[in-house]
Every structure is written in structure tokens, then in C-alpha cells.
Amino acid sequence: MMLGIKSHKAFLRASIRRRRSQLRSNPDYRSFLAQEFEKNSKDLFSFLKEGDAVVAFLPLVHEPPIEKILLNLINRKINIFVPVVKPSRQLAWVRWVPDAPSVHNVLGIDEPVGEEYGSEIFLDADIRLMPALAVDVEGHRLGQGGGFYDTLCAALTEQHLQSTYTVIFDEDLLDGLPYEKHDFITPAVLTPSGPRRLRS
């Protein structure tokens, strides 16, 4: 039976989440992936200087482990901003430091507490790192289904796209994905194997 686009997306999300949930029971493998992310992304961040800004995300246990990357950037005095969920599918941004206080958001996820900034932080950052469940080789991105990043990314210019990466596991880069007109097409991915550009 042929699935509609929304049903196909829901099926894929459930399948990927089940596979990713296995990371909870394999901390050694997660640690290995964290080291691979750190090792293979160094060139990507090498141009950054003190005071530059990176927008990223604080990964949950089933998401790509980029904590080492973020800590290394902070040690270089680079500002890290992470999202906090707001009403109407909007995101605000808070500067993150290790051991920052946090609260549960409406989705039950811990978010840092601090001064909140608007979308200008996302647009003006020197590098943007976004989460996703999967990306295909044409750049179609499958998110969690909230639409937060599709809204934000609609404002990205061609110049912005040169420094925008979707962070996934290697096995989440697929040959094809169902997509809709409003879905963001990511120009590049960052996986444990390193950055890969999908389109110029």
C-alpha cells in the first residue's frame, strides 16, 4: 500500500527513533561516536576565532553526541548558542556554558536558562549546526516533526548556507526521503565521518 507523504514521514521517524534508542544501552559506542565527531570535524571549525558564534543544540541521549565539539569550542572562547522552545513553533537562543542552570520545557526536555535572543543569532552565527533524524543525498531533511527549523531556515541566504550543517549519524544519510514544499533542503551534513557537502 502506498503511503502518503505525512504517513511515510511518520513511519520513518518511528523507525529511526527505534534504532537510535539502542544508543541508550550502549554508552561505549556513543563515546566512540563522540570521539569520531570531534576528530573528523576539526577542520570545519579551524577558521573560528575568539568571540565568534556557533548555534548548535544540546543532544539528547539518542541524538548525535557533539558535546566534545561544543566543549572544545568553548575552550577556544567561541560563543555557543542553543535553542529554547517558544510558542507557535518558534525558537529563541540562549548562550550555553557547561553546568548552566536548566529547566524542563513544554516538551519535557532540559533547556538552559539565560538571556534569550531572537532569530538574528541563528542568522548571524559563523556556523549553524542543526539536528535531524535523517537527510537524503539531495539535501532533503527529516526533522522531528515540529517545524521549528523549517521556519528559521526559510530566511537563510546563499551566503548563510555555506556555513549551515545538519548533524546526523552516518547511517541517517539516505538515498531518498519523502518531502514537502516547505521542507528545508540542507546544503551539508556533519556525521561521525566528518562534514560532507550535498550541494553548492
Short mmCIF file of C-alpha atoms in Angstrom, two decimals:
data_model
loop_
_atom_site.label_atom_id
_atom_site.label_comp_id
_atom_site.label_asym_id
_atom_site.label_seq_id
_atom_site.Cartn_x
_atom_site.Cartn_y
_atom_site.Cartn_z
CA MET A 1 0.00 0.00 0.00
CA MET A 2 1.35 3.44 -0.94
CA LEU A 3 1.82 5.78 2.00
CA GLY A 4 1.04 9.48 1.80
CA ILE A 5 3.95 11.84 2.43
CA LYS A 6 2.97 12.61 6.03
CA SER A 7 2.36 8.94 6.82
CA HIS A 8 5.65 7.97 5.19
CA LYS A 9 7.47 10.58 7.26
CA ALA A 10 5.83 9.34 10.45
CA PHE A 11 6.81 5.75 9.63
CA LEU A 12 10.44 6.76 9.00
CA ARG A 13 10.60 8.85 12.17
CA ALA A 14 9.38 5.92 14.26
CA SER A 15 11.85 3.55 12.60
CA ILE A 16 14.84 5.86 13.08
CA ARG A 17 13.89 6.62 16.68
CA ARG A 18 13.74 2.89 17.45
CA ARG A 19 17.20 2.37 16.00
CA ARG A 20 18.62 5.38 17.78
CA SER A 21 17.14 4.27 21.10
CA GLN A 22 19.73 1.49 21.16
CA LEU A 23 22.35 4.13 21.96
CA ARG A 24 20.85 4.36 25.45
CA SER A 25 22.08 0.84 26.21
CA ASN A 26 25.50 1.21 24.57
CA PRO A 27 27.41 4.08 26.20
CA ASP A 28 30.75 2.77 24.90
CA TYR A 29 29.57 3.08 21.31
CA ARG A 30 28.20 6.55 21.99
CA SER A 31 31.59 7.53 23.44
CA PHE A 32 33.30 6.20 20.31
CA LEU A 33 30.97 8.24 18.09
CA ALA A 34 31.66 11.36 20.17
CA GLN A 35 35.38 10.90 19.57
CA GLU A 36 34.80 10.42 15.84
CA PHE A 37 32.70 13.60 15.67
CA GLU A 38 35.43 15.53 17.47
CA LYS A 39 38.31 14.13 15.41
CA ASN A 40 36.72 14.45 11.99
CA SER A 41 35.22 17.92 12.42
CA LYS A 42 38.36 19.83 13.47
CA ASP A 43 38.98 21.32 10.04
CA LEU A 44 35.39 22.55 9.86
CA PHE A 45 35.86 24.76 12.92
CA SER A 46 39.51 25.70 12.41
CA PHE A 47 38.76 29.16 10.97
CA LEU A 48 36.78 30.29 14.01
CA LYS A 49 38.38 32.85 16.30
CA GLU A 50 37.73 34.09 19.83
CA GLY A 51 34.35 35.78 20.10
CA ASP A 52 32.82 34.06 17.07
CA ALA A 53 29.43 32.37 17.43
CA VAL A 54 28.13 28.88 16.72
CA VAL A 55 24.48 27.93 17.03
CA ALA A 56 24.09 24.27 17.90
CA PHE A 57 21.97 22.03 20.12
CA LEU A 58 22.42 20.04 23.31
CA PRO A 59 21.99 16.44 22.17
CA LEU A 60 19.68 14.03 23.91
CA VAL A 61 20.98 10.52 24.53
CA HIS A 62 19.62 9.27 21.19
CA GLU A 63 21.00 12.21 19.17
CA PRO A 64 24.46 12.65 17.65
CA PRO A 65 26.94 13.23 20.51
CA ILE A 66 28.52 16.59 19.74
CA GLU A 67 29.28 17.57 23.35
CA LYS A 68 33.05 17.29 22.85
CA ILE A 69 32.86 19.63 19.88
CA LEU A 70 30.95 22.21 21.90
CA LEU A 71 33.33 22.00 24.86
CA ASN A 72 36.35 22.41 22.59
CA LEU A 73 34.80 25.50 21.03
CA ILE A 74 34.06 26.99 24.44
CA ASN A 75 37.66 26.37 25.48
CA ARG A 76 38.64 28.47 22.44
CA LYS A 77 36.35 31.25 23.76
CA ILE A 78 33.82 30.78 20.98
CA ASN A 79 30.22 31.56 21.93
CA ILE A 80 27.76 28.67 21.77
CA PHE A 81 24.04 29.35 21.46
CA VAL A 82 21.43 26.62 21.81
CA PRO A 83 17.66 26.70 21.23
CA VAL A 84 14.83 27.02 23.70
CA VAL A 85 11.28 26.25 22.60
CA LYS A 86 8.76 29.08 22.41
CA PRO A 87 5.06 29.10 21.40
CA SER A 88 3.92 28.92 17.77
CA ARG A 89 6.82 26.73 16.62
CA GLN A 90 9.35 29.42 17.41
CA LEU A 91 12.83 29.08 18.88
CA ALA A 92 14.79 31.53 21.00
CA TRP A 93 18.51 31.18 21.64
CA VAL A 94 20.45 31.12 24.90
CA ARG A 95 24.21 31.29 25.31
CA TRP A 96 25.35 27.96 26.73
CA VAL A 97 28.20 27.20 29.10
CA PRO A 98 28.91 23.92 30.91
CA ASP A 99 26.95 23.48 34.14
CA ALA A 100 24.48 26.20 33.14
CA PRO A 101 21.19 26.00 35.10
CA SER A 102 18.34 24.38 33.20
CA VAL A 103 14.59 23.85 33.33
CA HIS A 104 12.17 21.40 31.69
CA ASN A 105 10.45 22.88 28.65
CA VAL A 106 6.93 22.11 27.43
CA LEU A 107 8.29 19.03 25.63
CA GLY A 108 9.88 17.69 28.81
CA ILE A 109 13.42 18.47 27.60
CA ASP A 110 16.02 20.28 29.68
CA GLU A 111 16.85 23.75 28.37
CA PRO A 112 19.45 26.20 29.69
CA VAL A 113 18.27 29.30 31.50
CA GLY A 114 19.62 32.68 30.46
CA GLU A 115 19.09 35.78 28.37
CA GLU A 116 17.08 34.85 25.28
CA TYR A 117 17.93 36.09 21.81
CA GLY A 118 15.87 36.05 18.64
CA SER A 119 16.43 34.59 15.20
CA GLU A 120 19.17 37.12 14.46
CA ILE A 121 21.54 34.93 16.48
CA PHE A 122 20.77 31.99 14.21
CA LEU A 123 21.22 34.06 11.07
CA ASP A 124 24.36 35.91 12.18
CA ALA A 125 26.24 32.89 13.57
CA ASP A 126 29.52 31.90 11.96
CA ILE A 127 28.40 28.25 11.84
CA ARG A 128 24.95 26.71 12.26
CA LEU A 129 24.56 23.09 13.45
CA MET A 130 21.03 21.67 13.30
CA PRO A 131 19.68 18.33 14.49
CA ALA A 132 17.63 15.98 12.32
CA LEU A 133 16.58 12.37 12.11
CA ALA A 134 17.78 11.90 8.53
CA VAL A 135 18.91 13.66 5.38
CA ASP A 136 18.96 12.33 1.84
CA VAL A 137 21.69 12.82 -0.76
CA GLU A 138 19.71 15.67 -2.34
CA GLY A 139 19.64 17.51 0.99
CA HIS A 140 16.02 16.87 1.99
CA ARG A 141 15.90 16.95 5.79
CA LEU A 142 13.64 14.86 8.02
CA GLY A 143 13.27 16.58 11.39
CA GLN A 144 11.34 15.60 14.47
CA GLY A 145 8.13 17.00 13.00
CA GLY A 146 7.79 20.26 14.91
CA GLY A 147 8.67 22.52 12.01
CA PHE A 148 10.93 24.75 14.14
CA TYR A 149 13.93 24.69 11.81
CA ASP A 150 11.94 24.83 8.57
CA THR A 151 10.59 28.20 9.73
CA LEU A 152 14.01 29.51 10.69
CA CYS A 153 15.82 28.27 7.62
CA ALA A 154 13.40 29.95 5.24
CA ALA A 155 15.32 33.17 5.97
CA LEU A 156 18.78 31.79 5.15
CA THR A 157 20.60 33.33 2.21
CA GLU A 158 23.03 31.56 -0.10
CA GLN A 159 25.86 33.00 1.98
CA HIS A 160 24.32 31.58 5.17
CA LEU A 161 24.02 28.16 3.55
CA GLN A 162 27.78 27.90 3.12
CA SER A 163 28.11 27.57 6.91
CA THR A 164 24.97 25.56 7.70
CA TYR A 165 25.19 21.86 8.59
CA THR A 166 22.66 19.24 9.62
CA VAL A 167 24.10 16.82 12.19
CA ILE A 168 23.20 13.15 11.78
CA PHE A 169 24.71 9.70 12.10
CA ASP A 170 26.35 8.20 9.01
CA GLU A 171 23.53 5.68 8.61
CA ASP A 172 20.99 8.51 8.56
CA LEU A 173 22.25 9.82 5.22
CA LEU A 174 19.78 8.10 2.90
CA ASP A 175 19.29 7.76 -0.84
CA GLY A 176 15.87 9.40 -0.70
CA LEU A 177 13.26 10.83 1.67
CA PRO A 178 9.63 11.91 1.34
CA TYR A 179 9.45 15.69 1.40
CA GLU A 180 7.04 18.59 1.17
CA LYS A 181 7.38 22.01 -0.40
CA HIS A 182 8.09 23.76 2.91
CA ASP A 183 10.84 21.33 3.99
CA PHE A 184 14.32 22.82 4.26
CA ILE A 185 16.94 21.45 1.87
CA THR A 186 20.20 21.33 3.79
CA PRO A 187 23.40 22.11 1.88
CA ALA A 188 25.67 19.90 4.01
CA VAL A 189 25.76 17.34 6.79
CA LEU A 190 28.11 16.64 9.67
CA THR A 191 28.41 12.97 10.63
CA PRO A 192 30.93 11.00 12.70
CA SER A 193 32.88 10.59 9.44
CA GLY A 194 33.13 14.37 9.06
CA PRO A 195 31.43 17.13 7.07
CA ARG A 196 30.01 16.42 3.63
CA ARG A 197 28.63 18.99 1.22
CA LEU A 198 25.49 17.90 -0.62
CA ARG A 199 25.04 20.93 -2.84
CA SER A 200 26.98 24.11 -3.59
#
